[in-house]
Each structure stands twice: as C-alpha cells, then as structure tokens.
PDB file of C-alpha atoms in Angstrom:
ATOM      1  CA  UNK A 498     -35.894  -4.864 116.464  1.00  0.00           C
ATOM      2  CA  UNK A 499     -35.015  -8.256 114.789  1.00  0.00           C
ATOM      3  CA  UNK A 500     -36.810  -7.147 111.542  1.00  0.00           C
ATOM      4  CA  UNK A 501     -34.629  -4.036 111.513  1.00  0.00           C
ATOM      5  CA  UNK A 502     -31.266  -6.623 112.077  1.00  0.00           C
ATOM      6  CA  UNK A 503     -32.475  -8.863 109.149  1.00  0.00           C
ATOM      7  CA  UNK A 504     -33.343  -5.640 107.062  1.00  0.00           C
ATOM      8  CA  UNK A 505     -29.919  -4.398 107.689  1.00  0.00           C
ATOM      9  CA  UNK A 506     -28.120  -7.740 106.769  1.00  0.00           C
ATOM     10  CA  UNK A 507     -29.946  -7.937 103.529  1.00  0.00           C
ATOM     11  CA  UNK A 508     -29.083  -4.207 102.593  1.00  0.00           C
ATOM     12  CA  UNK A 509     -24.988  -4.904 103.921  1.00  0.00           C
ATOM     13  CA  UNK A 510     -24.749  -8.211 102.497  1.00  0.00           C
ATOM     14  CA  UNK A 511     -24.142  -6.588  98.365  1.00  0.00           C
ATOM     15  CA  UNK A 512     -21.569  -3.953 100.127  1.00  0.00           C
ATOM     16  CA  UNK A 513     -19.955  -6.881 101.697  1.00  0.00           C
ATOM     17  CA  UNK A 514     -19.722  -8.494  98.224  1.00  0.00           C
ATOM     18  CA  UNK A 515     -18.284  -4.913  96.793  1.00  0.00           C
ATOM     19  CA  UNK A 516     -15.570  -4.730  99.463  1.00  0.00           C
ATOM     20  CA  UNK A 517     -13.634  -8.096  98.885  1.00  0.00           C
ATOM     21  CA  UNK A 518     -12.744  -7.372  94.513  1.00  0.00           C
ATOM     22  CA  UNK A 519     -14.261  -9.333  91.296  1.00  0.00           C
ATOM     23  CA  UNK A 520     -14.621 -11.478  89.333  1.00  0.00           C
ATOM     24  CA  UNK A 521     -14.747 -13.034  84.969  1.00  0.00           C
ATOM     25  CA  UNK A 522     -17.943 -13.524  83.320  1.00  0.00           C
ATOM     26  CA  UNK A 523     -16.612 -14.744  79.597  1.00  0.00           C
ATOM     27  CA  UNK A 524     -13.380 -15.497  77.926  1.00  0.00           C
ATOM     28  CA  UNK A 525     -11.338 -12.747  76.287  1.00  0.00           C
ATOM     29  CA  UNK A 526     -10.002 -13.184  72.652  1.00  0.00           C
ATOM     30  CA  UNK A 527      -6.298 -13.894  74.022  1.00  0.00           C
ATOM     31  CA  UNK A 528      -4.080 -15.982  72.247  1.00  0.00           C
ATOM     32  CA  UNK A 529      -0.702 -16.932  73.944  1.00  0.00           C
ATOM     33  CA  UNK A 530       2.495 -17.068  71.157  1.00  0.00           C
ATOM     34  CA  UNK A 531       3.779 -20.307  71.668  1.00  0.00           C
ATOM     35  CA  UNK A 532       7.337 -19.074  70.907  1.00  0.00           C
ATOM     36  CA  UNK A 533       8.202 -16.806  73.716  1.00  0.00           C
ATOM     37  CA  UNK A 534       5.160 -16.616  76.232  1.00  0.00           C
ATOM     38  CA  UNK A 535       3.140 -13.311  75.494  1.00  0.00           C
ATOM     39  CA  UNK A 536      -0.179 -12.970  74.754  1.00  0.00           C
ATOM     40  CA  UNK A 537      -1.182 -10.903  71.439  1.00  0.00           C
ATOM     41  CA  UNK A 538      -4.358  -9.065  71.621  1.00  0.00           C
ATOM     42  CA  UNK A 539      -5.380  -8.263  67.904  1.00  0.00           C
ATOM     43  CA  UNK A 540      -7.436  -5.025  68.763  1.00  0.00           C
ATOM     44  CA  UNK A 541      -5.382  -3.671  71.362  1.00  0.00           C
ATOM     45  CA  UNK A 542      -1.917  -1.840  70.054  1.00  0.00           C
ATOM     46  CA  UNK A 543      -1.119  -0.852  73.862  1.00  0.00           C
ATOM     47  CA  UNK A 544      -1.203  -4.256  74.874  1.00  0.00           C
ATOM     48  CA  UNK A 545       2.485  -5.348  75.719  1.00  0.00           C
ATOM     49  CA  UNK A 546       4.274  -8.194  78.088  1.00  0.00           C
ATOM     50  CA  UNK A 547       7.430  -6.200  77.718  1.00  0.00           C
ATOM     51  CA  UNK A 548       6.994  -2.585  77.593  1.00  0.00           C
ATOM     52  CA  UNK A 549       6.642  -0.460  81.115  1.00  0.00           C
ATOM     53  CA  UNK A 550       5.943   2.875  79.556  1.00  0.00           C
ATOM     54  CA  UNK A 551       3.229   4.514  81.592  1.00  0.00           C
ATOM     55  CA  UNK A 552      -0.067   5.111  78.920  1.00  0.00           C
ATOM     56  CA  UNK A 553      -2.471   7.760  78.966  1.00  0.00           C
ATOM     57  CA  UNK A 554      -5.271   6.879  76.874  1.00  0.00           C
ATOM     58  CA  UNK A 555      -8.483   8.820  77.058  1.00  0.00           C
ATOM     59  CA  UNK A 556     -11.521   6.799  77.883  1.00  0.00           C
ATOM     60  CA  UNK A 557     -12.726   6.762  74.226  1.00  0.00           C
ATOM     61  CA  UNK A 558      -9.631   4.978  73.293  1.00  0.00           C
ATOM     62  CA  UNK A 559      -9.816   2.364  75.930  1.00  0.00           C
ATOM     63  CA  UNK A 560     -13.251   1.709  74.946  1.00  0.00           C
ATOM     64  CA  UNK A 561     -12.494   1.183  71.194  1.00  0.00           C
ATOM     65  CA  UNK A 562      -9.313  -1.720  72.159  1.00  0.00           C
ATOM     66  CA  UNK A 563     -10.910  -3.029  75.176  1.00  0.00           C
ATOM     67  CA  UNK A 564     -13.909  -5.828  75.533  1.00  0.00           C
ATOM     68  CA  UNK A 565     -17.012  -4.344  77.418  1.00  0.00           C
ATOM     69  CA  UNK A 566     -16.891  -6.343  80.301  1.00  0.00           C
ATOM     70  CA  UNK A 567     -13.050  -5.476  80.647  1.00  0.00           C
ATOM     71  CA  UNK A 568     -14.207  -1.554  80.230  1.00  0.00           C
ATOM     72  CA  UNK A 569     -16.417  -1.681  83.228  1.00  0.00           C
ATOM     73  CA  UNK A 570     -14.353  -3.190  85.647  1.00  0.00           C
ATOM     74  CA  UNK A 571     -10.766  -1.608  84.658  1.00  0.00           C
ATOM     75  CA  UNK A 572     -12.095   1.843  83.793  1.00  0.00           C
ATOM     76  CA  UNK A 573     -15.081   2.162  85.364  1.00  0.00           C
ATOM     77  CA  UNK A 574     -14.163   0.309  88.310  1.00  0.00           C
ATOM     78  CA  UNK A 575     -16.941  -1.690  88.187  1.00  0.00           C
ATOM     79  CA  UNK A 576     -16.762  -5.596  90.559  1.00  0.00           C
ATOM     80  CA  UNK A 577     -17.312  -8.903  88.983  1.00  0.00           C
ATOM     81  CA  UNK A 578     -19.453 -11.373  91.241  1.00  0.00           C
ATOM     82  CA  UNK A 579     -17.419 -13.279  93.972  1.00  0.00           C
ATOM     83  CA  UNK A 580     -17.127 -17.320  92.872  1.00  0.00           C
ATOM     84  CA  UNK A 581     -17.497 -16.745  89.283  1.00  0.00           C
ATOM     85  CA  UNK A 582     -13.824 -15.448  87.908  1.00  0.00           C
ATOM     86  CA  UNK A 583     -11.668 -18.168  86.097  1.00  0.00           C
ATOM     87  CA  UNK A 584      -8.608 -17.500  88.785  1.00  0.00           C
ATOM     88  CA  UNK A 585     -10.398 -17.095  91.907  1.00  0.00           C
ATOM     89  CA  UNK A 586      -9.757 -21.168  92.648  1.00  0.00           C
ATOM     90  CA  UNK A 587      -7.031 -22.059  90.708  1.00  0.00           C
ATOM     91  CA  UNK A 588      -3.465 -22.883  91.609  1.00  0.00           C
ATOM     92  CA  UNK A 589      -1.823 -23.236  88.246  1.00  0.00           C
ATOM     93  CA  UNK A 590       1.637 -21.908  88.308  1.00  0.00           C
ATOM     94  CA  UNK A 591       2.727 -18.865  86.421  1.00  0.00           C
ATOM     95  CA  UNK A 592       2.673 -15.309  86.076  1.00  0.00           C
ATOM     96  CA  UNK A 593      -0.057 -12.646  85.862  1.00  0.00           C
ATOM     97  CA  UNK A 594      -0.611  -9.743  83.749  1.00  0.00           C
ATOM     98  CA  UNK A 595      -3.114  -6.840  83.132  1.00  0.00           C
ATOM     99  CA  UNK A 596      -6.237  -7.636  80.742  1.00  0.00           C
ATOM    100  CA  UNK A 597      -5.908  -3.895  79.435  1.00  0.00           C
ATOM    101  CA  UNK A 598      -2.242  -3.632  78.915  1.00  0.00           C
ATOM    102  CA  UNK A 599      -0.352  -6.743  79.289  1.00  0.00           C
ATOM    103  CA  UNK A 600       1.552  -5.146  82.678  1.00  0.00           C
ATOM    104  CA  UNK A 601       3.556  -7.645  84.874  1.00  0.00           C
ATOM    105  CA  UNK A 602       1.316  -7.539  88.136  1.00  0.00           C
ATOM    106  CA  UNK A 603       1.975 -10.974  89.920  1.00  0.00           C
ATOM    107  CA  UNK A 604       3.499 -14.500  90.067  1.00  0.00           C
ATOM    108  CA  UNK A 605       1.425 -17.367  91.156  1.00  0.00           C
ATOM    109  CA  UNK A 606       3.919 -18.094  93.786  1.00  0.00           C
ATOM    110  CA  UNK A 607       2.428 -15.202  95.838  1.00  0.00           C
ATOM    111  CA  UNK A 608      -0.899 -16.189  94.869  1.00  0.00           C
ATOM    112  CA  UNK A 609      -3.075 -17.560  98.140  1.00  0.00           C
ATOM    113  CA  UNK A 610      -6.461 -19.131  99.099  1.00  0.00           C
ATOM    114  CA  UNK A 611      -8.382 -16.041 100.768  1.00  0.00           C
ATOM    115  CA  UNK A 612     -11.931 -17.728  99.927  1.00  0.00           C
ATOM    116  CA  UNK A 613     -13.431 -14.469  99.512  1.00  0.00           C
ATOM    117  CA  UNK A 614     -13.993 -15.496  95.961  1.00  0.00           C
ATOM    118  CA  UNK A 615     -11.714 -13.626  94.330  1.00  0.00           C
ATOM    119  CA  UNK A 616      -7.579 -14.287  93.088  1.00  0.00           C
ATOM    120  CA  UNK A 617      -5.465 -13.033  95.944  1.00  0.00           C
ATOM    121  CA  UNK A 618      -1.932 -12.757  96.250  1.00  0.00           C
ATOM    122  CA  UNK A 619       0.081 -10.806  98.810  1.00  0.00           C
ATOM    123  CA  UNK A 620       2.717  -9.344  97.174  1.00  0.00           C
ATOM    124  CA  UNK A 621       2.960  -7.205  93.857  1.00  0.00           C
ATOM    125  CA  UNK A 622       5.779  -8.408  91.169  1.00  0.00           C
ATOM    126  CA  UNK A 623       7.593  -5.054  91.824  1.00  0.00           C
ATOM    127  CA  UNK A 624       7.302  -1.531  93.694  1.00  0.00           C
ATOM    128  CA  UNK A 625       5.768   0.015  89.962  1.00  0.00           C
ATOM    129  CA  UNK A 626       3.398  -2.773  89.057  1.00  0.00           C
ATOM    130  CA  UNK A 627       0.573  -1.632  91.361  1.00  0.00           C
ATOM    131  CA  UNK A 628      -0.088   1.695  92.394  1.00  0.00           C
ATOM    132  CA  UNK A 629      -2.731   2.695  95.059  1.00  0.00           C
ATOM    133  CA  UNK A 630      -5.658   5.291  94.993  1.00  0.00           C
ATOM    134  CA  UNK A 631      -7.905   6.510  97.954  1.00  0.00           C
ATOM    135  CA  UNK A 632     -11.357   4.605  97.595  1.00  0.00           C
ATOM    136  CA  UNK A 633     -14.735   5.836  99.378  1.00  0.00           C
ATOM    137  CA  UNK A 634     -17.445   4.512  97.625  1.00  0.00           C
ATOM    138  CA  UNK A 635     -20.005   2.946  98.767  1.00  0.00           C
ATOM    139  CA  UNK A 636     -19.796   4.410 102.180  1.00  0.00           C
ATOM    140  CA  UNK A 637     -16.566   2.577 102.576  1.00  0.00           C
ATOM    141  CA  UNK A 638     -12.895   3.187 103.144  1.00  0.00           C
ATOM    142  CA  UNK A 639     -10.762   1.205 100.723  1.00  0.00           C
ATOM    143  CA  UNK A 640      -7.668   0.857  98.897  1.00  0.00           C
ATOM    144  CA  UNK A 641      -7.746   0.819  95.534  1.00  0.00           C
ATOM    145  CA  UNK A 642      -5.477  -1.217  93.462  1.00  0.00           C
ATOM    146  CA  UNK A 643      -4.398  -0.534  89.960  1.00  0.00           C
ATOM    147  CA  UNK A 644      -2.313  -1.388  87.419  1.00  0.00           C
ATOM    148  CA  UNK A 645       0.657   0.336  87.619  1.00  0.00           C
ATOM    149  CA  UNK A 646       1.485   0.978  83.608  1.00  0.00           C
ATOM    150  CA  UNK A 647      -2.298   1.675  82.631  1.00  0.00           C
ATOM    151  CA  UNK A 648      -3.810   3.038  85.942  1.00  0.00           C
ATOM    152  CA  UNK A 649      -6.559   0.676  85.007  1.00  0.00           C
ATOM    153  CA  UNK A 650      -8.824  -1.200  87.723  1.00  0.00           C
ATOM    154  CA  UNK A 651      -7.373  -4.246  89.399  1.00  0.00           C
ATOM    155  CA  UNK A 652      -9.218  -4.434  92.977  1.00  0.00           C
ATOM    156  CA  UNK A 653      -8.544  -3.640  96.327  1.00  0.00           C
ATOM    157  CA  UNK A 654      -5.609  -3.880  98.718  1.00  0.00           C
ATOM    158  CA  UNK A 655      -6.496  -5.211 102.466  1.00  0.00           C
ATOM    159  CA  UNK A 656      -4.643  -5.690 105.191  1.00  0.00           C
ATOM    160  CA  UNK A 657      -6.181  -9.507 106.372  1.00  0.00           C
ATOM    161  CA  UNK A 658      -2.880 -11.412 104.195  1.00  0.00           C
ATOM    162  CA  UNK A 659      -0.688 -14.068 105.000  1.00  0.00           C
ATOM    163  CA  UNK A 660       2.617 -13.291 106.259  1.00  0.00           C
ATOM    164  CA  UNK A 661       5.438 -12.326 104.857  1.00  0.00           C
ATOM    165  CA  UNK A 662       3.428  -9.442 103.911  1.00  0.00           C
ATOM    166  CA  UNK A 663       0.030  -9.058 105.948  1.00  0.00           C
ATOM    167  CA  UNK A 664      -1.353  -7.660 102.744  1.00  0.00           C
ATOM    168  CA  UNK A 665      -4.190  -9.496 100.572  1.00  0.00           C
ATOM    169  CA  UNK A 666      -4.761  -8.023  96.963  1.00  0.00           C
ATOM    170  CA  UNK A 667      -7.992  -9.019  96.146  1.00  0.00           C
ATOM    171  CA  UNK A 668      -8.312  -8.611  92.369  1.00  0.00           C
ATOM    172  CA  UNK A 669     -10.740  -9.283  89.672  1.00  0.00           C
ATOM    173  CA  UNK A 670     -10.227 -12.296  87.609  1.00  0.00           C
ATOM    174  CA  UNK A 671     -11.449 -10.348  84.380  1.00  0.00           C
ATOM    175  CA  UNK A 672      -8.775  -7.710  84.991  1.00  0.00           C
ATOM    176  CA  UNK A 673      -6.053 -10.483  84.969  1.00  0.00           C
ATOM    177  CA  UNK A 674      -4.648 -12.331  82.026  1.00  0.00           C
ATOM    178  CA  UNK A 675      -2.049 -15.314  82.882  1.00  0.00           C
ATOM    179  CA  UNK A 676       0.693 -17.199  81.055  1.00  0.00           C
ATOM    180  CA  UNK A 677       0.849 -20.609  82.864  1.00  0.00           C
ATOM    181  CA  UNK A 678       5.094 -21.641  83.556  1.00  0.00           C
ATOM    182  CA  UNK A 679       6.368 -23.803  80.676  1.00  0.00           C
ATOM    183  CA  UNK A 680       6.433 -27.063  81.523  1.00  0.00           C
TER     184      UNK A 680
END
C-alpha cells in the first residue's frame, strides 16, 4: 500500500505544478519608450498600452506577431515551470500589462508573495481587464484567467488570497510585460 501512496505522489506532484499558473523561460524583444512609458513591440501591430478595443485575431495571426514561447502559453494555454518566471519574486513597483496585447491587467501594489512560484496579485486593475473561462483539464476544476482585451492566456484565479479580496491570480510571468513606476 505505501508503494501505491508514493506512486500516486509522483503521478500528482506535475498536476500540482499545473494547478498553481507559469512561468518565463527567455526575454521578449520589448523595448520601453523612455518618453511616455509604453512598450513598442516591432512585430506586433495589436500591441497597445492605450487602446481597450476587444481583438479577434485568428490563431494564424497571433502566431505570425507573437514569440513561440508567448504562443503556447497565451493561446494554447500552455504553463511555464513554477520558480523560473522573471516576476514570480520580485517586488519592483509598477504596473503590468499583457505580453500579447499590451492590456492593463495589474499594479504591483496588489501584487503579493503566494510562494507558489508564480506572480500573484489579488485584484485585477479593473472589472474588463480579466475575464474568466470554465477550466477542466487535467482532471481538475479551475478558473481560468485571461486577458480581458485579447482573451489570451494569463493563469488561473483561486480563492487562497489575501484579504481585501480572498482571491489569488496566479499568472504566468511570460504572459506579463511590466513598466517599472518612474522614479
């Protein structure tokens, strides 16, 4: 009977690593205008800091503006390893867009320590910037998170937070871009 405990801990322990969110393996191409804190993608024409009109791209378009690693995870939803993201750990003040179309998701000041290895903040920027999708895969019952402009990928919405909210979006890092507070 202990074999079968050990057997089933070593066949749980990769779903328990799919149901927290993900993580970045590389660096995008992103460079941040100095003048007036947006980030230009050369590559992606959707990509925006400012405009909130809702896009419907087909897959084949995504695929030609977006990075393959940012494909995966945002339109495949696809989960980077915990621990290895560049904002899983990081406290740096400022605000937090999507890697696929520059969407206002989140502010660093609702950003929290979850150490599930993944960013997590518990509250969205505003009522539009995340929606929410049914998610059953893997033999689970989840909450998908995604970007509210794009409908790509973001991670998964538990309800383990911190107060004020109770709610921890656990996001992947490579799904994030951020535009650290002037100084």
């Amino acid at each position: 009977m202990k074999n079968n405990s050990f057997v089933n801990i070593l066949f749980l322990l990769p779903l328990f690593m799919l149901s927290a969110c993900g993580q970045n393996k590389q660096s995008l191409d992103i460079k941040k205008t100095p003048s007036n804190n947006t980030i230009n993608k050369p590559g992606n024409p959707y990509y925006s800091n400012t405009d909130t009109t809702k896009l419907k791209l087909s897959e084949a378009q995504w695929k030609k503006v977006l990075p393959e690693d940012v494909y995966l995870v945002m339109r495949k939803a696809e989960t980077e390893i915990a621990f290895t993201g560049k904002y899983w750990n990081t406290d740096q003040k400022g605000t937090y867009y999507c890697a696929s179309c520059g969407n206002l998701l989140f502010r660093s000041t609702a950003k929290f320590s979850s150490s599930c290895g993944w960013p997590s903040f518990f509250e969205q920027e505003n009522k539009k910037s995340v929606v929410y999708k049914n998610d059953f895969s893997y033999n689970m019952e989840r909450i998908e998170a995604l970007c509210g402009r794009c409908d790509g990928h973001l991670g998964h919405l538990f309800d383990d937070g911190p107060p004020p909210t109770g709610k921890r979006y656990c996001m992947n890092s490579i799904a994030l871009d951020f535009i650290p507070d002037s100084k």
